[in-house]
Amino acid sequence: MDETLDKKSIGREKGITRTSIIGIAANIFLVIFKALVGLISGSIAIVLDAVNNLTDAISSIVTIVGVKMARRAPDAEHPFGHGRIEYFSAIIIAFIIFAAGVMSLVESVKKIITPQVASFTAITLIIIIVAILIKIFLGIYVQKQGKKYYSDALIGSGKDALFDAIISAATLLGAVITLIFHISIDGYIGVIIAAFIIKAGVEMLISPINQVVGFRPDSQLTKDIKASVKAIPGVLGAYDLILHDYGPDAAIGSVHIEIPDTKTAREIHVLTTQIQNAIFEQYHIFLSVGIYAVDTSEYAANKQAHLKDDMLKYDGVKGCHGIYIDSDMKFISFDVLIDFKVRDKEPFKEKLKKEVLEDYPGYEVKINFDIDYSD
């Protein structure tokens, strides 16, 4: 498993690095040409557009450094590896973009207060058009690679490149208006550019911060994993899926399965190993597997179904599983999946126990509340 995952990680690192280098080269090219055009024409909008491209190049460098640091092997202090460094690199990129936006806003406001008509030529317009086309192609390519390699940093850079194309189009519009009407809207366009840059920076912050804090995993992914577990012969149900994200290509988790109580320890060992291998092969996620033993007799099945129906009629209960009823020991245990809106858990648990005791007087009732971690 480790060798397969390592090869995947190396391929991912190379893909992200290659994409970032292409982005750096394209943005440095645009910085040089836009800066020259902006300084010659006296257009603050074009100069700020060049600054924006410079932040894109810096972002790509941070992405490369981040992915290389994230690939460092686990150690005693970080036994789960360093994959989350990528999320911090995406946060750094977002702050760089945000700071560039604020700086651009300040300079644009100054230009509005003391306006100067910029000087544009046909060559200037052609260069801006070329820049727009380069940014469109670059944005589509980088976003596609970001999705391919599950890189928030690349996806953010790709989106930013498409924003840049819009920004450059606004700059082009300003230049055309200046050429035709001989009035300067340069500062106002600069404010619009700055607003786009700030907006992009804020939006880029959301995804990596959510990952660091602990974001609910993708609902479709968790449903697919549970379906894959339940598809394995011998598994009656899959519940309590929890996933821990330690980087874009590093995740571990746990799941509980229901199996017939007639299975031997040997059979359980073979089954859980089969589940772990299947899930790792399909999703590159290592799952530890917990067991619920289920009495599959018709009599027990009817009692379990009745108890489940009793629980599901309560508002706030999303599921009930792992039901175990021991008539000899007069003991009942089961798990209840509750909604996050249930705040007073202990009074609610006592209410559910009272419901069970109406059908099973004198029994010891053990109810475990599960949190809806995955879907």
Short mmCIF file of C-alpha atoms in Angstrom, two decimals:
data_model
loop_
_atom_site.label_atom_id
_atom_site.label_comp_id
_atom_site.label_asym_id
_atom_site.label_seq_id
_atom_site.Cartn_x
_atom_site.Cartn_y
_atom_site.Cartn_z
CA MET A 1 0.00 0.00 0.00
CA ASP A 2 2.73 2.47 1.02
CA GLU A 3 4.66 1.88 -2.24
CA THR A 4 1.55 2.49 -4.36
CA LEU A 5 0.68 5.66 -2.43
CA ASP A 6 4.29 6.89 -2.66
CA LYS A 7 4.33 6.50 -6.46
CA LYS A 8 1.02 8.37 -6.67
CA SER A 9 2.38 11.18 -4.45
CA ILE A 10 5.56 11.50 -6.54
CA GLY A 11 3.51 11.70 -9.76
CA ARG A 12 1.25 14.29 -8.17
CA GLU A 13 4.21 16.39 -7.01
CA LYS A 14 5.77 16.33 -10.49
CA GLY A 15 2.46 17.29 -12.11
CA ILE A 16 1.89 20.22 -9.74
CA THR A 17 5.50 21.40 -10.10
CA ARG A 18 5.36 21.22 -13.92
CA THR A 19 2.08 23.16 -14.01
CA SER A 20 3.44 25.78 -11.59
CA ILE A 21 6.62 26.29 -13.66
CA ILE A 22 4.50 26.88 -16.78
CA GLY A 23 2.46 29.41 -14.77
CA ILE A 24 5.61 31.16 -13.54
CA ALA A 25 7.04 31.46 -17.05
CA ALA A 26 3.78 32.79 -18.50
CA ASN A 27 3.27 35.31 -15.70
CA ILE A 28 6.85 36.64 -15.78
CA PHE A 29 6.45 37.15 -19.53
CA LEU A 30 3.23 39.10 -18.91
CA VAL A 31 4.75 41.11 -16.02
CA ILE A 32 7.59 42.39 -18.21
CA PHE A 33 5.40 43.39 -21.14
CA LYS A 34 2.57 44.88 -19.09
CA ALA A 35 4.95 46.83 -16.86
CA LEU A 36 6.70 48.32 -19.90
CA VAL A 37 3.39 49.18 -21.58
CA GLY A 38 1.96 50.61 -18.37
CA LEU A 39 4.98 52.80 -17.65
CA ILE A 40 5.25 54.03 -21.23
CA SER A 41 1.52 54.81 -21.53
CA GLY A 42 1.20 56.11 -17.97
CA SER A 43 -1.70 53.72 -17.27
CA ILE A 44 -2.08 52.76 -13.59
CA ALA A 45 -4.55 50.02 -14.59
CA ILE A 46 -1.96 48.25 -16.78
CA VAL A 47 0.76 48.65 -14.13
CA LEU A 48 -1.57 47.14 -11.50
CA ASP A 49 -2.40 44.35 -13.94
CA ALA A 50 1.35 43.66 -14.15
CA VAL A 51 1.59 43.64 -10.33
CA ASN A 52 -1.28 41.16 -10.25
CA ASN A 53 0.61 38.88 -12.65
CA LEU A 54 3.67 39.17 -10.41
CA THR A 55 1.65 37.90 -7.44
CA ASP A 56 0.52 34.99 -9.63
CA ALA A 57 4.17 34.10 -10.32
CA ILE A 58 4.97 34.30 -6.60
CA SER A 59 1.92 32.14 -5.89
CA SER A 60 3.23 29.47 -8.24
CA ILE A 61 6.60 29.50 -6.46
CA VAL A 62 4.85 29.09 -3.09
CA THR A 63 2.85 26.21 -4.56
CA ILE A 64 6.04 24.41 -5.63
CA VAL A 65 7.69 24.92 -2.23
CA GLY A 66 4.51 23.85 -0.44
CA VAL A 67 4.06 20.60 -2.36
CA LYS A 68 7.74 19.68 -1.90
CA MET A 69 7.58 20.31 1.86
CA ALA A 70 4.32 18.35 2.05
CA ARG A 71 6.07 15.34 0.52
CA ARG A 72 8.49 15.04 3.44
CA ALA A 73 8.34 11.63 5.10
CA PRO A 74 6.52 11.15 8.43
CA ASP A 75 8.64 11.57 11.55
CA ALA A 76 8.25 11.19 15.31
CA GLU A 77 6.71 14.66 15.67
CA HIS A 78 4.45 14.29 12.60
CA PRO A 79 3.51 10.60 12.32
CA PHE A 80 0.80 11.32 9.75
CA GLY A 81 3.22 13.14 7.45
CA HIS A 82 3.36 16.78 6.36
CA GLY A 83 0.59 16.84 3.74
CA ARG A 84 -1.35 19.66 5.40
CA ILE A 85 1.49 22.05 4.58
CA GLU A 86 -0.14 22.33 1.15
CA TYR A 87 -3.18 23.90 2.76
CA PHE A 88 -0.98 26.48 4.48
CA SER A 89 0.74 27.27 1.18
CA ALA A 90 -2.71 27.89 -0.34
CA ILE A 91 -3.50 30.23 2.59
CA ILE A 92 -0.23 32.11 2.02
CA ILE A 93 -1.08 32.51 -1.68
CA ALA A 94 -4.51 33.87 -0.75
CA PHE A 95 -2.95 36.46 1.59
CA ILE A 96 -0.46 37.51 -1.11
CA ILE A 97 -3.32 38.06 -3.57
CA PHE A 98 -5.39 39.89 -0.95
CA ALA A 99 -2.46 42.21 -0.06
CA ALA A 100 -1.89 42.95 -3.75
CA GLY A 101 -5.57 43.84 -4.07
CA VAL A 102 -5.47 46.26 -1.16
CA MET A 103 -2.32 47.91 -2.52
CA SER A 104 -3.94 48.19 -5.94
CA LEU A 105 -7.04 49.77 -4.41
CA VAL A 106 -4.97 52.44 -2.64
CA GLU A 107 -3.06 53.34 -5.83
CA SER A 108 -6.26 53.44 -7.89
CA VAL A 109 -7.97 55.81 -5.46
CA LYS A 110 -4.94 58.10 -5.69
CA LYS A 111 -5.31 58.04 -9.49
CA ILE A 112 -8.99 59.02 -9.18
CA ILE A 113 -8.10 61.95 -6.91
CA THR A 114 -5.36 63.18 -9.27
CA PRO A 115 -6.35 61.87 -12.74
CA GLN A 116 -4.03 61.84 -15.72
CA VAL A 117 -5.02 60.84 -19.23
CA ALA A 118 -2.96 57.80 -20.27
CA SER A 119 -1.38 57.52 -23.73
CA PHE A 120 -2.31 54.37 -25.69
CA THR A 121 -1.32 53.11 -29.14
CA ALA A 122 -2.40 50.24 -31.40
CA ILE A 123 0.63 48.24 -30.15
CA THR A 124 -0.59 48.75 -26.57
CA LEU A 125 -4.00 47.37 -27.43
CA ILE A 126 -2.53 44.34 -29.23
CA ILE A 127 -0.35 43.50 -26.21
CA ILE A 128 -3.37 43.68 -23.89
CA ILE A 129 -5.36 41.38 -26.21
CA VAL A 130 -2.49 38.87 -26.31
CA ALA A 131 -2.32 39.01 -22.49
CA ILE A 132 -6.06 38.25 -22.26
CA LEU A 133 -5.73 35.20 -24.53
CA ILE A 134 -2.69 33.89 -22.63
CA LYS A 135 -4.51 34.24 -19.30
CA ILE A 136 -7.61 32.45 -20.57
CA PHE A 137 -5.61 29.47 -21.81
CA LEU A 138 -3.43 29.46 -18.69
CA GLY A 139 -6.45 29.64 -16.36
CA ILE A 140 -8.24 26.73 -18.03
CA TYR A 141 -5.06 24.62 -18.08
CA VAL A 142 -4.06 25.28 -14.45
CA GLN A 143 -7.58 24.66 -13.10
CA LYS A 144 -7.78 21.39 -15.03
CA GLN A 145 -4.43 20.26 -13.60
CA GLY A 146 -5.49 21.40 -10.12
CA LYS A 147 -8.59 19.20 -10.24
CA LYS A 148 -6.54 16.33 -11.63
CA TYR A 149 -4.03 16.51 -8.76
CA TYR A 150 -6.48 17.63 -6.02
CA SER A 151 -4.51 20.83 -5.42
CA ASP A 152 -6.38 23.78 -3.87
CA ALA A 153 -3.39 26.00 -4.65
CA LEU A 154 -3.49 25.18 -8.38
CA ILE A 155 -7.29 25.46 -8.58
CA GLY A 156 -7.05 28.87 -6.90
CA SER A 157 -4.28 29.97 -9.27
CA GLY A 158 -6.34 28.85 -12.25
CA LYS A 159 -9.38 30.80 -11.09
CA ASP A 160 -7.17 33.81 -10.45
CA ALA A 161 -5.80 33.59 -14.01
CA LEU A 162 -9.34 33.69 -15.43
CA PHE A 163 -10.09 36.68 -13.19
CA ASP A 164 -6.97 38.29 -14.65
CA ALA A 165 -8.38 37.82 -18.15
CA ILE A 166 -11.51 39.70 -17.07
CA ILE A 167 -9.37 42.38 -15.45
CA SER A 168 -7.25 42.77 -18.60
CA ALA A 169 -10.46 43.03 -20.64
CA ALA A 170 -11.57 45.90 -18.38
CA THR A 171 -8.17 47.52 -18.90
CA LEU A 172 -8.60 47.13 -22.66
CA LEU A 173 -12.03 48.75 -22.47
CA GLY A 174 -10.54 51.68 -20.55
CA ALA A 175 -7.82 52.08 -23.16
CA VAL A 176 -10.36 52.10 -26.02
CA ILE A 177 -12.50 54.72 -24.23
CA THR A 178 -9.40 56.89 -23.66
CA LEU A 179 -8.42 56.64 -27.35
CA ILE A 180 -11.89 57.50 -28.59
CA PHE A 181 -13.14 60.07 -26.07
CA HIS A 182 -9.83 61.32 -24.58
CA ILE A 183 -11.10 60.91 -21.02
CA SER A 184 -9.44 58.95 -18.23
CA ILE A 185 -11.34 56.21 -16.40
CA ASP A 186 -8.04 54.54 -15.52
CA GLY A 187 -8.40 55.00 -11.77
CA TYR A 188 -11.97 53.64 -11.75
CA ILE A 189 -10.92 50.58 -13.71
CA GLY A 190 -8.07 50.18 -11.23
CA VAL A 191 -10.62 50.11 -8.39
CA ILE A 192 -12.59 47.39 -10.23
CA ILE A 193 -9.37 45.40 -10.75
CA ALA A 194 -8.49 45.79 -7.07
CA ALA A 195 -11.97 44.60 -6.05
CA PHE A 196 -11.60 41.47 -8.19
CA ILE A 197 -8.16 40.77 -6.71
CA ILE A 198 -9.42 41.19 -3.12
CA LYS A 199 -12.45 39.01 -3.85
CA ALA A 200 -10.24 36.28 -5.34
CA GLY A 201 -7.98 36.38 -2.28
CA VAL A 202 -10.89 36.00 0.15
CA GLU A 203 -12.44 33.16 -1.86
CA MET A 204 -9.11 31.34 -2.02
CA LEU A 205 -8.88 31.41 1.78
CA ILE A 206 -12.11 29.48 2.33
CA SER A 207 -11.19 25.99 1.07
CA PRO A 208 -7.76 25.52 2.76
CA ILE A 209 -8.99 27.03 6.04
CA ASN A 210 -11.91 24.61 6.01
CA GLN A 211 -9.50 21.72 5.45
CA VAL A 212 -7.26 22.78 8.33
CA VAL A 213 -10.18 23.36 10.72
CA GLY A 214 -11.83 20.08 9.75
CA PHE A 215 -14.38 20.24 6.94
CA ARG A 216 -17.13 17.70 6.31
CA PRO A 217 -15.87 15.34 3.57
CA ASP A 218 -17.52 15.33 0.18
CA SER A 219 -20.97 13.72 0.53
CA GLN A 220 -20.71 11.78 -2.72
CA LEU A 221 -17.33 10.37 -1.68
CA THR A 222 -18.65 9.10 1.66
CA LYS A 223 -21.70 7.57 -0.02
CA ASP A 224 -19.45 5.85 -2.56
CA ILE A 225 -17.16 4.48 0.16
CA LYS A 226 -20.10 3.11 2.17
CA ALA A 227 -21.57 1.56 -0.97
CA SER A 228 -18.22 -0.08 -1.74
CA VAL A 229 -18.02 -1.50 1.79
CA LYS A 230 -21.61 -2.81 1.69
CA ALA A 231 -20.97 -4.42 -1.71
CA ILE A 232 -18.46 -6.83 -0.13
CA PRO A 233 -20.10 -10.23 0.59
CA GLY A 234 -20.77 -10.75 4.28
CA VAL A 235 -21.34 -7.07 5.12
CA LEU A 236 -24.94 -6.28 6.16
CA GLY A 237 -24.46 -2.53 6.62
CA ALA A 238 -21.83 0.22 6.84
CA TYR A 239 -22.10 3.07 9.37
CA ASP A 240 -20.18 5.71 11.33
CA LEU A 241 -17.76 6.56 8.52
CA ILE A 242 -15.15 9.07 9.69
CA LEU A 243 -12.40 10.49 7.45
CA HIS A 244 -9.34 12.42 8.60
CA ASP A 245 -7.59 14.52 5.97
CA TYR A 246 -3.79 14.78 6.32
CA GLY A 247 -3.21 16.30 2.90
CA PRO A 248 -4.73 16.18 -0.60
CA ASP A 249 -3.55 12.59 -1.15
CA ALA A 250 -3.33 11.35 2.45
CA ALA A 251 -6.41 10.30 4.39
CA ILE A 252 -7.24 7.71 7.01
CA GLY A 253 -10.57 6.83 8.53
CA SER A 254 -12.80 4.33 10.26
CA VAL A 255 -16.09 2.59 9.58
CA HIS A 256 -18.37 0.23 11.47
CA ILE A 257 -19.93 -2.72 9.69
CA GLU A 258 -22.82 -4.97 10.62
CA ILE A 259 -22.13 -8.70 10.18
CA PRO A 260 -23.95 -11.88 11.26
CA ASP A 261 -23.10 -12.87 14.83
CA THR A 262 -22.34 -16.40 13.60
CA LYS A 263 -19.03 -15.39 11.96
CA THR A 264 -15.82 -16.67 13.54
CA ALA A 265 -12.81 -14.52 14.45
CA ARG A 266 -10.97 -15.97 11.45
CA GLU A 267 -13.81 -15.01 9.08
CA ILE A 268 -13.99 -11.51 10.57
CA HIS A 269 -10.24 -11.06 10.12
CA VAL A 270 -10.44 -12.07 6.44
CA LEU A 271 -13.47 -9.80 5.87
CA THR A 272 -11.98 -6.67 7.48
CA THR A 273 -8.71 -7.16 5.58
CA GLN A 274 -10.68 -7.47 2.35
CA ILE A 275 -12.51 -4.22 3.13
CA GLN A 276 -9.29 -2.34 3.90
CA ASN A 277 -7.62 -3.51 0.70
CA ALA A 278 -10.66 -2.74 -1.48
CA ILE A 279 -11.11 0.78 -0.10
CA PHE A 280 -7.42 1.59 -0.33
CA GLU A 281 -7.27 0.36 -3.92
CA GLN A 282 -10.31 2.43 -4.95
CA TYR A 283 -9.86 5.60 -2.89
CA HIS A 284 -6.29 5.50 -1.44
CA ILE A 285 -7.82 5.75 2.05
CA PHE A 286 -6.86 3.41 4.87
CA LEU A 287 -9.89 2.42 6.96
CA SER A 288 -9.92 0.75 10.33
CA VAL A 289 -13.02 -1.42 10.69
CA GLY A 290 -15.25 -1.82 13.74
CA ILE A 291 -17.81 -4.58 14.15
CA TYR A 292 -21.52 -4.74 15.01
CA ALA A 293 -22.69 -8.34 15.55
CA VAL A 294 -26.26 -8.83 14.32
CA ASP A 295 -28.67 -11.62 15.23
CA THR A 296 -30.06 -12.51 11.80
CA SER A 297 -32.87 -14.77 12.98
CA GLU A 298 -36.35 -13.75 11.81
CA TYR A 299 -37.55 -13.19 15.39
CA ALA A 300 -34.61 -10.89 16.22
CA ALA A 301 -34.92 -9.07 12.90
CA ASN A 302 -38.55 -8.15 13.64
CA LYS A 303 -37.63 -6.83 17.10
CA GLN A 304 -34.75 -4.78 15.65
CA ALA A 305 -37.00 -3.31 12.94
CA HIS A 306 -39.62 -2.35 15.53
CA LEU A 307 -37.03 -0.67 17.78
CA LYS A 308 -35.56 1.20 14.80
CA ASP A 309 -39.01 2.49 13.81
CA ASP A 310 -39.57 3.71 17.39
CA MET A 311 -36.32 5.71 17.30
CA LEU A 312 -36.80 7.19 13.82
CA LYS A 313 -40.13 8.78 14.75
CA TYR A 314 -38.24 11.32 16.92
CA ASP A 315 -37.23 14.63 15.39
CA GLY A 316 -33.45 14.84 15.46
CA VAL A 317 -32.84 11.09 14.92
CA LYS A 318 -31.33 10.44 11.48
CA GLY A 319 -30.58 6.75 11.85
CA CYS A 320 -30.42 3.74 14.16
CA HIS A 321 -28.06 0.77 13.82
CA GLY A 322 -25.86 -1.72 15.66
CA ILE A 323 -28.89 -3.05 17.55
CA TYR A 324 -28.08 -5.87 19.95
CA ILE A 325 -30.81 -7.42 22.12
CA ASP A 326 -29.83 -10.08 24.69
CA SER A 327 -32.98 -11.61 26.21
CA ASP A 328 -31.03 -13.77 28.66
CA MET A 329 -28.95 -10.90 30.09
CA LYS A 330 -31.84 -8.43 29.66
CA PHE A 331 -29.54 -6.03 27.86
CA ILE A 332 -30.08 -3.80 24.82
CA SER A 333 -27.49 -1.65 23.07
CA PHE A 334 -27.64 0.36 19.85
CA ASP A 335 -26.32 3.49 18.17
CA VAL A 336 -28.46 6.48 17.24
CA LEU A 337 -27.31 8.97 14.60
CA ILE A 338 -28.43 12.40 15.75
CA ASP A 339 -28.68 15.72 13.97
CA PHE A 340 -26.46 18.63 14.99
CA LYS A 341 -29.56 20.55 16.05
CA VAL A 342 -29.91 18.25 19.09
CA ARG A 343 -28.24 20.31 21.82
CA ASP A 344 -29.43 18.81 25.13
CA LYS A 345 -28.18 15.30 24.48
CA GLU A 346 -28.64 13.71 27.91
CA PRO A 347 -32.36 14.63 28.32
CA PHE A 348 -32.91 13.46 24.74
CA LYS A 349 -31.14 10.17 25.47
CA GLU A 350 -33.31 9.62 28.55
CA LYS A 351 -36.43 10.21 26.44
CA LEU A 352 -35.30 7.52 23.98
CA LYS A 353 -34.49 5.10 26.82
CA LYS A 354 -37.97 5.60 28.25
CA GLU A 355 -39.43 4.68 24.84
CA VAL A 356 -37.39 1.45 24.75
CA LEU A 357 -38.27 0.49 28.34
CA GLU A 358 -41.96 0.60 27.53
CA ASP A 359 -41.40 -2.47 25.32
CA TYR A 360 -38.56 -3.96 27.40
CA PRO A 361 -39.29 -3.31 31.11
CA GLY A 362 -36.47 -4.28 33.43
CA TYR A 363 -33.82 -4.26 30.69
CA GLU A 364 -30.53 -2.37 30.86
CA VAL A 365 -30.51 0.02 27.90
CA LYS A 366 -27.26 1.38 26.48
CA ILE A 367 -27.62 4.07 23.80
CA ASN A 368 -24.60 5.55 22.02
CA PHE A 369 -25.06 8.82 20.17
CA ASP A 370 -23.24 9.04 16.83
CA ILE A 371 -22.45 12.39 15.25
CA ASP A 372 -23.21 12.89 11.55
CA TYR A 373 -19.56 13.28 10.52
CA SER A 374 -19.83 12.27 6.90
CA ASP A 375 -23.28 12.63 5.28
#
